[in-house]
Amino acid sequence: MPAGPQADWKELILDHYKNPRFFGEPTGWRWDAEEHNRTCGDHVHVYLSQADGLASLMFTGAGCSLCIASSSLMCSLLQNVDLETSRSTLGQFQRVWDQGAPNEAAETWQLIAALRQYPVRSRCVRLPWQALQKITEVWAGESLV
Amino acid sequence: MKELFPLLAGDPELVYLDTAATSQKPKSVIERLERYYRTENANVHRGVYELSEHATRAFEEARRSVARWINASDKEVIFTRGTTEAINLVASSAGHLRLSPGDEILLTVAEHHSNIVPWQIAAQRAGAKVRYIPMTGAMRIDLDAARAMINPRTKFVALAHISNALGVIHPIREVIALAKKVGAWTLIDGAQGAAHLAIDVRELDCDFYAFSGHKAYGPTGIGVLYGKAEHLNAMPPYQGGGDMIERVTLEGSTWNELPSKFEAGTPHIAGAIGLGAAIEFMASLDLPATLAHDRALGVQLLEALTDFPNVKTFVKPGDDWIGIVTFAHASIHPHDLAAICDASKICIRAGHHCAQPLMEVLGVSATARVAPALYNSRSDIEAFLKALRKAEQLFA
């Protein structure tokens, strides 16, 4: 659970929904992946742009507050990162989603952990991360060539 | 009414407004299921001992109850897993029998995916084409378009009795009459219809009528396909296995008579018996009064929603409407609204309601749906409106 009163993290999550960070299709993106939620038709499109070997994510799409906030938080974590950071962030998401975030974790991870309050909506939260998984696999395949 | 439903009686704070997805179960159905498993459990149509004979009698009595309820003969009542399996059975088996390249299957754009996808599969296999009757602006079937679309190539016309997303009762008698003029077979998806209306398949003169137990106060995993005996006799089996055969040799097999021909394997015996109890429960209701009750709650909600400028509804009340209210909100995603309702123990449906083509017609990707039933009251609608106001404060 995040530190501070519940109302605080609810407001912060709502802020990521109402004012999503890194929203939009970047020009000259290198890889992309789109995911759909089959229960409601929501969709998220994640784009990866590269500069000097480092990657940054942006996204577009339409979805509920948890889906958009999760996308916004994910993209906030992945700006100017290398492949290893992308992989470890995916791993960290899985750990936080399964077990919660340790008290010393950064606020972004605390907010992602707060989304665990809505277990029935895990598909909404996971949607952008599934897109990231696909993009990271393509990126990893490319870096082997 | 809540006292007849153990789940609701045991949790007085719960507001269940998702009956179009599945109904709550009356005590009589739950007790019947329990009695079967406690005292009557054996396989049917196989044993030569009394317990098995007893189970078989109870199972076949349930079939007779269904047949009487919908005015069919016993052999025309096929037990299935639900509406979905019943439609798949017809699309697959009758599709094999009747569809040729260039033939047409006519549906409406408002159908549940269960009454679209099986037909798409059948059409693809046969080289046939699926066409869709459009809706009018009032979200009613466009009968003029249906008249223009039905032609001698039309082999099947399949549509819902009542739309699960809109709550509108479709003019199935008119559509069946149009289909008959060209010799098309008609299938009515009665998933919602059988839970709200008295069904007389002879009077409707449809070729097939499919429904689920669980939306009509019965157990999950059991449903019914009614089919005219002459059609069912002409159709090839849908699944092979025990019970559906007359004789098996290494060279080939012959088929059992109706209804066994379409009931391969051990059926959902308890489910069928529970469905029999659900029919007894429905027979004890004044169905027109129940429908009027549900509709009145829907009207209460629609009238209250006019005070919410960000809410868009799609259906005006009428005699052809069962009280389901589907709506979109300009600034609240249906999932968020459903989550806020859930925090107040209010159950509503959010999503595309397995009717994505209809969502496209409505111009939304998803909606919220409130589906009142006989155990709901005006205070349940008020509780929902309170949650909606709370959601508006949060997402404003």
XYZ file of C-alpha atoms in Angstrom:
541
model
C 0.000 0.000 0.000
C 1.263 3.484 -0.727
C 2.146 5.825 2.076
C -0.311 8.585 2.904
C -4.067 8.666 3.079
C -6.105 6.756 0.488
C -7.557 9.951 -0.910
C -4.075 11.089 -1.957
C -3.272 8.154 -4.188
C -6.776 8.111 -5.588
C -6.290 11.722 -6.615
C -2.877 11.013 -8.105
C -4.258 8.077 -10.117
C -7.167 10.215 -11.282
C -4.671 12.880 -12.308
C -2.852 10.357 -14.504
C -6.257 9.506 -16.037
C -7.368 13.076 -16.638
C -3.912 14.340 -17.654
C -2.127 11.297 -19.035
C 1.636 11.684 -19.423
C 3.311 10.824 -22.734
C -0.035 10.576 -24.536
C 0.099 10.768 -28.318
C 1.733 9.122 -31.303
C 5.368 10.198 -31.582
C 6.808 10.951 -34.991
C 9.319 8.458 -36.260
C 8.552 5.704 -33.740
C 10.403 2.439 -34.232
C 8.125 -0.285 -32.815
C 4.548 -0.395 -31.660
C 2.007 -2.811 -30.198
C -1.733 -2.544 -29.666
C -3.800 -4.389 -27.097
C -7.581 -4.702 -26.812
C -9.674 -5.548 -23.796
C -12.132 -8.100 -25.127
C -14.634 -7.458 -22.336
C -15.180 -3.770 -23.039
C -13.494 -2.843 -26.295
C -10.890 -0.592 -24.640
C -7.594 -0.357 -26.495
C -4.088 0.932 -25.906
C -1.468 1.548 -28.574
C 2.117 1.821 -27.267
C 4.934 3.311 -29.364
C 8.668 3.054 -28.794
C 10.988 5.705 -30.197
C 14.772 5.339 -30.154
C 17.542 7.924 -29.940
C 21.192 7.024 -29.413
C 20.221 3.448 -28.554
C 17.875 4.520 -25.768
C 14.128 4.130 -25.917
C 11.163 6.238 -24.829
C 7.515 5.215 -24.764
C 4.341 7.066 -25.646
C 0.786 5.782 -25.994
C -2.631 6.468 -27.462
C -5.937 4.753 -26.855
C -9.254 4.885 -25.074
C -10.053 3.237 -21.814
C -11.171 3.462 -18.248
C -9.314 5.364 -15.535
C -7.226 2.357 -14.498
C -6.215 1.504 -18.048
C -5.183 5.072 -18.921
C -3.502 5.710 -15.559
C -1.570 2.444 -15.865
C -0.430 3.427 -19.377
C 0.601 6.882 -18.186
C 2.540 5.479 -15.224
C 4.257 2.889 -17.413
C 5.397 5.472 -19.940
C 6.615 7.714 -17.094
C 8.915 4.886 -16.001
C 10.312 4.263 -19.450
C 11.938 7.373 -20.851
C 15.483 7.215 -22.257
C 16.011 3.645 -21.120
C 17.993 0.721 -22.489
C 16.699 -2.762 -23.253
C 17.766 -4.120 -19.877
C 15.775 -1.407 -18.062
C 12.734 -2.176 -20.174
C 13.016 -5.851 -19.235
C 13.620 -5.202 -15.558
C 10.690 -2.752 -15.438
C 8.424 -5.466 -16.811
C 9.706 -7.807 -14.104
C 9.240 -5.146 -11.448
C 5.642 -4.559 -12.616
C 4.895 -8.247 -12.204
C 6.399 -8.297 -8.703
C 4.518 -5.157 -7.638
C 1.291 -6.464 -9.143
C 1.674 -9.777 -7.333
C 3.031 -8.571 -3.985
C 2.692 -4.778 -3.747
C 5.460 -2.207 -3.567
C 7.981 -1.962 -0.733
C 7.728 1.224 1.354
C 10.978 2.588 -0.066
C 9.800 2.244 -3.691
C 9.319 5.341 -5.812
C 5.920 7.053 -5.933
C 5.189 5.720 -9.417
C 5.486 2.169 -8.140
C 3.390 3.042 -5.095
C 0.652 4.234 -7.436
C 0.880 1.095 -9.543
C 0.638 -0.932 -6.336
C -2.457 1.069 -5.408
C -4.147 -0.212 -8.567
C -4.103 -3.652 -6.901
C -7.083 -2.402 -4.913
C -9.134 -3.310 -7.971
C -8.239 -6.964 -8.635
C -11.322 -7.564 -10.794
C -9.942 -4.993 -13.206
C -6.489 -6.478 -13.620
C -7.062 -6.771 -17.366
C -7.517 -2.958 -17.528
C -4.250 -2.340 -15.659
C -2.249 -4.956 -17.545
C -3.262 -3.858 -21.037
C -0.357 -1.404 -21.690
C 2.119 -3.743 -20.011
C 1.140 -6.530 -22.380
C 1.893 -4.167 -25.261
C 5.263 -3.357 -23.666
C 6.023 -7.068 -23.357
C 5.498 -7.500 -27.094
C 7.597 -4.463 -27.979
C 10.407 -5.549 -25.651
C 10.470 -8.997 -27.270
C 10.825 -7.423 -30.716
C 13.512 -5.082 -29.416
C 15.400 -8.000 -27.841
C 15.147 -9.988 -31.099
C 16.498 -7.034 -33.045
C 19.430 -6.532 -30.708
C 20.522 -10.148 -31.314
C 20.898 -9.548 -35.038
C -39.605 -11.007 -3.358
C -36.021 -10.849 -2.042
C -36.930 -13.333 0.685
C -37.422 -16.024 -1.992
C -33.824 -15.605 -3.143
C -31.313 -16.820 -0.526
C -28.379 -14.802 -1.867
C -30.364 -11.552 -1.669
C -32.048 -12.440 1.615
C -28.663 -13.206 3.133
C -27.143 -9.900 2.090
C -29.780 -7.170 2.415
C -27.323 -4.429 1.433
C -26.621 -5.985 -1.951
C -28.322 -4.301 -4.902
C -28.323 -6.696 -7.832
C -29.103 -4.929 -11.102
C -27.464 -7.346 -13.537
C -30.247 -9.849 -14.116
C -29.822 -9.641 -17.900
C -26.440 -11.337 -17.334
C -27.825 -13.961 -14.991
C -30.752 -14.061 -12.599
C -30.462 -14.819 -8.918
C -31.790 -18.253 -7.978
C -34.936 -18.877 -5.958
C -34.777 -21.117 -2.920
C -36.935 -23.748 -4.633
C -34.369 -24.206 -7.430
C -31.413 -24.399 -5.047
C -33.243 -26.915 -2.863
C -34.223 -29.014 -5.876
C -30.597 -29.207 -7.013
C -29.488 -30.163 -3.540
C -32.200 -32.821 -3.219
C -31.153 -34.349 -6.525
C -27.515 -34.634 -5.504
C -28.359 -35.763 -1.970
C -30.953 -38.409 -2.770
C -31.388 -39.053 -6.499
C -27.964 -38.903 -8.153
C -27.302 -41.558 -10.801
C -26.629 -41.549 -14.516
C -29.659 -41.499 -16.800
C -30.778 -43.745 -19.684
C -28.181 -46.385 -18.714
C -28.787 -48.048 -15.390
C -31.019 -51.031 -14.804
C -31.308 -50.259 -11.118
C -33.979 -48.251 -9.369
C -31.836 -45.204 -8.510
C -30.918 -44.721 -12.165
C -34.516 -45.244 -13.223
C -35.550 -42.613 -10.692
C -32.952 -40.132 -11.979
C -34.089 -40.803 -15.547
C -37.721 -40.191 -14.605
C -36.800 -36.884 -12.903
C -34.702 -35.821 -15.901
C -37.427 -36.660 -18.408
C -40.068 -35.023 -16.236
C -37.982 -31.835 -16.463
C -38.050 -32.171 -20.243
C -41.848 -32.540 -20.142
C -42.078 -29.401 -17.965
C -40.061 -27.449 -20.515
C -42.139 -28.842 -23.387
C -45.415 -27.894 -21.682
C -44.050 -24.440 -20.787
C -43.205 -23.585 -24.396
C -45.969 -25.693 -25.994
C -43.668 -28.148 -27.768
C -43.576 -31.937 -27.813
C -41.045 -33.716 -25.582
C -38.932 -34.945 -28.478
C -38.543 -31.386 -29.753
C -36.820 -30.269 -26.537
C -33.043 -30.752 -26.694
C -31.060 -30.022 -23.554
C -27.895 -28.022 -24.258
C -25.342 -26.145 -22.170
C -27.186 -22.916 -22.877
C -28.380 -20.598 -25.613
C -24.907 -20.400 -27.126
C -24.589 -24.143 -27.609
C -28.152 -24.345 -28.929
C -27.430 -21.743 -31.621
C -24.125 -23.399 -32.494
C -25.976 -26.697 -32.883
C -28.411 -25.232 -35.391
C -25.844 -23.147 -37.283
C -23.542 -26.138 -37.608
C -25.978 -28.991 -38.198
C -28.744 -27.210 -40.114
C -26.041 -25.148 -41.828
C -24.521 -28.381 -43.190
C -27.957 -29.429 -44.373
C -29.165 -26.231 -45.990
C -26.334 -23.848 -46.900
C -24.732 -23.684 -50.340
C -22.387 -21.122 -51.876
C -24.212 -17.843 -52.454
C -26.917 -18.521 -49.861
C -27.704 -15.900 -47.263
C -28.189 -15.861 -43.500
C -30.049 -12.854 -42.144
C -29.402 -11.530 -38.623
C -29.794 -8.091 -37.041
C -26.977 -5.733 -36.064
C -28.226 -5.861 -32.471
C -27.501 -9.552 -31.930
C -25.434 -10.978 -29.098
C -22.129 -12.394 -30.345
C -23.620 -15.850 -29.703
C -26.105 -15.233 -32.482
C -23.517 -13.814 -34.877
C -20.331 -15.862 -34.630
C -21.849 -19.370 -35.110
C -23.511 -18.119 -38.294
C -20.301 -16.501 -39.526
C -18.538 -19.839 -39.047
C -21.322 -21.706 -40.868
C -21.326 -19.154 -43.691
C -17.573 -19.341 -44.092
C -17.711 -23.126 -44.298
C -20.460 -23.113 -46.928
C -19.433 -20.072 -48.945
C -22.630 -18.342 -47.833
C -23.086 -14.724 -46.789
C -24.271 -13.197 -43.512
C -26.368 -10.042 -43.824
C -27.622 -7.794 -41.046
C -30.956 -6.018 -40.668
C -30.245 -2.446 -39.475
C -31.905 -0.682 -36.552
C -34.002 2.457 -36.807
C -32.970 5.613 -34.943
C -35.321 4.517 -32.140
C -33.255 1.328 -31.832
C -36.009 -0.870 -33.206
C -35.564 -3.391 -36.029
C -36.012 -1.734 -39.402
C -38.787 -3.933 -40.776
C -38.812 -2.166 -44.147
C -35.147 -3.051 -44.535
C -35.901 -6.635 -43.462
C -38.616 -6.856 -46.142
C -36.159 -5.662 -48.759
C -33.380 -7.978 -47.624
C -35.247 -11.275 -47.351
C -35.077 -13.071 -50.692
C -35.129 -16.620 -52.086
C -31.406 -17.037 -51.261
C -32.153 -16.446 -47.575
C -31.900 -19.839 -45.871
C -31.907 -18.745 -42.218
C -33.240 -15.749 -40.326
C -31.993 -15.586 -36.734
C -32.686 -12.868 -34.203
C -33.133 -12.251 -30.513
C -36.584 -12.239 -28.993
C -35.376 -9.426 -26.699
C -32.117 -7.498 -27.190
C -29.804 -8.086 -24.216
C -28.182 -4.667 -24.579
C -31.267 -2.566 -25.318
C -34.084 -4.479 -23.641
C -36.237 -4.076 -26.747
C -38.680 -6.854 -27.662
C -38.171 -7.483 -31.352
C -41.204 -7.938 -33.666
C -40.394 -11.612 -34.154
C -43.841 -12.564 -35.447
C -43.481 -10.151 -38.359
C -39.953 -11.326 -39.122
C -40.959 -15.004 -38.923
C -43.832 -14.313 -41.358
C -41.410 -12.632 -43.791
C -38.991 -15.570 -43.552
C -41.762 -18.081 -44.212
C -42.614 -16.413 -47.513
C -39.230 -17.479 -48.903
C -38.930 -20.784 -47.032
C -36.152 -19.585 -44.718
C -35.805 -21.329 -41.360
C -36.096 -19.065 -38.324
C -34.168 -19.242 -35.075
C -35.164 -17.093 -32.114
C -32.475 -16.382 -29.510
C -34.653 -16.465 -26.415
C -31.901 -15.915 -23.822
C -33.736 -12.822 -22.557
C -37.173 -13.676 -23.933
C -37.723 -16.897 -22.014
C -36.970 -15.108 -18.745
C -39.633 -12.442 -19.265
C -42.361 -13.704 -21.571
C -44.597 -16.731 -21.862
C -43.334 -18.634 -24.887
C -45.577 -20.593 -27.244
C -43.448 -21.966 -30.055
C -46.468 -23.334 -31.953
C -48.151 -19.967 -31.940
C -44.906 -18.211 -32.919
C -44.367 -20.856 -35.612
C -40.602 -20.403 -35.399
C -38.405 -23.275 -36.524
C -36.039 -23.071 -33.550
C -36.135 -21.321 -30.185
C -33.063 -21.312 -27.918
C -32.774 -20.272 -24.286
C -30.633 -20.632 -21.162
C -31.673 -21.807 -17.729
C -29.527 -19.374 -15.791
C -31.204 -16.207 -17.059
C -34.608 -17.648 -16.169
C -34.011 -18.441 -12.468
C -32.468 -21.820 -13.272
C -28.950 -23.249 -12.926
C -25.993 -22.335 -15.115
C -24.801 -24.852 -17.692
C -28.237 -25.929 -18.857
C -30.239 -24.607 -21.778
C -32.825 -25.656 -24.294
C -33.057 -25.886 -28.021
C -36.578 -26.248 -29.315
C -36.659 -27.395 -32.928
C -39.454 -28.594 -35.182
C -39.230 -32.389 -35.223
C -39.204 -32.581 -39.024
C -36.108 -30.327 -39.116
C -34.314 -32.078 -36.244
C -34.953 -35.423 -37.947
C -33.477 -34.157 -41.212
C -30.408 -32.558 -39.606
C -27.151 -34.490 -39.103
C -25.951 -35.005 -35.505
C -23.988 -32.152 -33.940
C -21.805 -34.200 -31.595
C -21.098 -37.926 -31.437
C -20.948 -40.041 -28.304
C -23.007 -42.095 -25.935
C -26.806 -41.815 -25.922
C -27.038 -40.267 -29.396
C -26.480 -43.562 -31.231
C -28.767 -46.444 -32.047
C -26.002 -48.877 -33.075
C -22.248 -48.572 -33.464
C -20.127 -50.863 -35.594
C -16.549 -50.477 -36.766
C -17.916 -49.563 -40.176
C -20.272 -46.839 -39.009
C -23.110 -45.846 -36.709
C -26.803 -45.105 -36.804
C -28.522 -42.406 -34.793
C -30.910 -42.551 -31.898
C -34.338 -40.958 -32.118
C -35.120 -37.432 -30.969
C -34.235 -35.882 -28.632
C -31.322 -38.246 -27.822
C -29.852 -37.806 -31.306
C -28.669 -34.355 -30.224
C -27.688 -35.166 -26.637
C -24.331 -36.941 -26.828
C -22.749 -37.963 -23.542
C -24.010 -37.730 -19.987
C -26.203 -34.635 -19.859
C -26.342 -32.002 -17.119
C -28.911 -34.030 -15.203
C -29.047 -31.842 -12.121
C -29.198 -28.741 -14.309
C -32.174 -30.043 -16.260
C -34.006 -30.977 -13.060
C -33.148 -27.543 -11.614
C -34.489 -25.943 -14.784
C -37.714 -27.866 -14.235
C -37.933 -26.259 -10.782
C -37.192 -22.833 -12.312
C -40.100 -23.321 -14.715
C -42.353 -24.183 -11.797
C -41.193 -20.938 -10.177
C -41.938 -18.935 -13.335
C -45.338 -20.616 -13.635
C -46.114 -19.297 -10.152
C -45.449 -15.714 -11.272
C -47.790 -13.292 -12.964
C -45.398 -12.703 -15.851
C -47.184 -9.636 -17.328
C -47.231 -8.033 -13.857
C -43.551 -8.879 -13.364
C -42.705 -7.321 -16.707
C -44.696 -4.203 -15.799
C -42.771 -4.003 -12.511
C -39.385 -4.237 -14.298
C -40.487 -1.668 -16.867
C -41.655 0.744 -14.160
C -38.209 0.579 -12.540
C -36.615 1.224 -15.922
C -38.879 4.245 -16.434
C -37.991 5.517 -12.941
C -34.314 5.348 -13.884
C -34.751 6.883 -17.351
C -36.705 9.799 -15.895
C -34.058 10.387 -13.219
C -31.286 10.245 -15.815
C -32.750 13.269 -17.611
C -31.223 15.289 -14.725
C -27.758 14.106 -15.771
C -26.773 16.128 -18.862
C -23.683 13.979 -19.465
C -25.729 10.790 -19.723
C -26.868 9.536 -23.100
C -29.549 6.854 -23.252
C -30.577 5.037 -26.402
C -34.074 3.648 -25.971
C -37.422 5.281 -25.241
C -39.835 3.255 -23.099
C -42.681 1.431 -24.788
C -44.707 -1.748 -24.658
C -41.878 -3.412 -26.580
C -39.296 -2.724 -23.851
C -38.518 -4.684 -20.686
C -36.906 -1.961 -18.565
C -33.211 -2.505 -19.314
C -31.422 0.865 -19.331
C -28.195 1.107 -21.292
C -26.366 4.399 -21.290
C -23.080 6.149 -21.953
C -21.608 8.958 -19.858
C -19.572 11.745 -21.431
C -16.875 11.709 -18.749
C -17.174 8.415 -16.875
C -16.034 5.162 -18.417
C -18.569 2.357 -17.755
C -15.905 0.287 -15.949
C -15.215 3.169 -13.580
C -18.923 3.615 -12.907
C -19.342 -0.121 -12.278
C -16.378 -0.056 -9.866
C -17.867 2.859 -7.930
C -21.219 1.059 -7.821
C -19.421 -2.050 -6.601
C -17.948 -0.082 -3.687
C -21.576 0.502 -2.612
C -22.483 -3.168 -3.225
C -24.421 -2.343 -6.380
C -23.948 -4.776 -9.277
C -24.323 -3.371 -12.780
C -22.863 -4.479 -16.089
C -20.256 -2.443 -17.944
C -18.790 -3.251 -21.315
C -19.958 -4.091 -24.793
C -22.464 -6.702 -23.554
C -21.202 -9.176 -26.164
C -22.789 -6.943 -28.795
C -19.872 -5.071 -30.355
C -21.593 -4.454 -33.719
C -24.456 -2.779 -31.836
C -21.969 -0.653 -29.889
C -20.681 0.594 -33.250
C -24.220 1.532 -34.237
C -24.587 3.384 -30.918
C -21.266 5.125 -31.548
C -19.638 3.962 -28.308
C -17.149 1.254 -27.395
C -18.956 0.305 -24.214
C -21.954 1.243 -22.083
C -23.251 0.775 -18.567
C -26.363 -1.379 -18.229
C -28.913 -1.521 -15.452
C -31.223 -4.523 -15.741
C -33.964 -4.526 -13.084
C -35.884 -7.652 -12.152
C -38.698 -8.844 -9.939
C -36.553 -8.697 -6.776
C -35.553 -5.050 -7.318
C -37.367 -2.076 -5.864
C -37.455 1.689 -6.307
C -34.894 2.018 -3.520
C -32.438 -0.067 -5.572
C -32.713 2.445 -8.420
C -32.241 5.288 -5.943
C -29.116 3.577 -4.578
C -27.748 3.340 -8.105
C -28.467 7.033 -8.754
C -26.628 7.951 -5.568
C -23.583 5.989 -6.795
C -23.830 7.725 -10.165
C -23.788 11.138 -8.454
C -20.743 10.027 -6.447
C -18.989 8.950 -9.653
C -19.762 12.303 -11.244
C -18.182 14.122 -8.289
C -15.055 11.998 -8.593
C -14.662 12.202 -12.353
C -15.921 15.749 -12.916
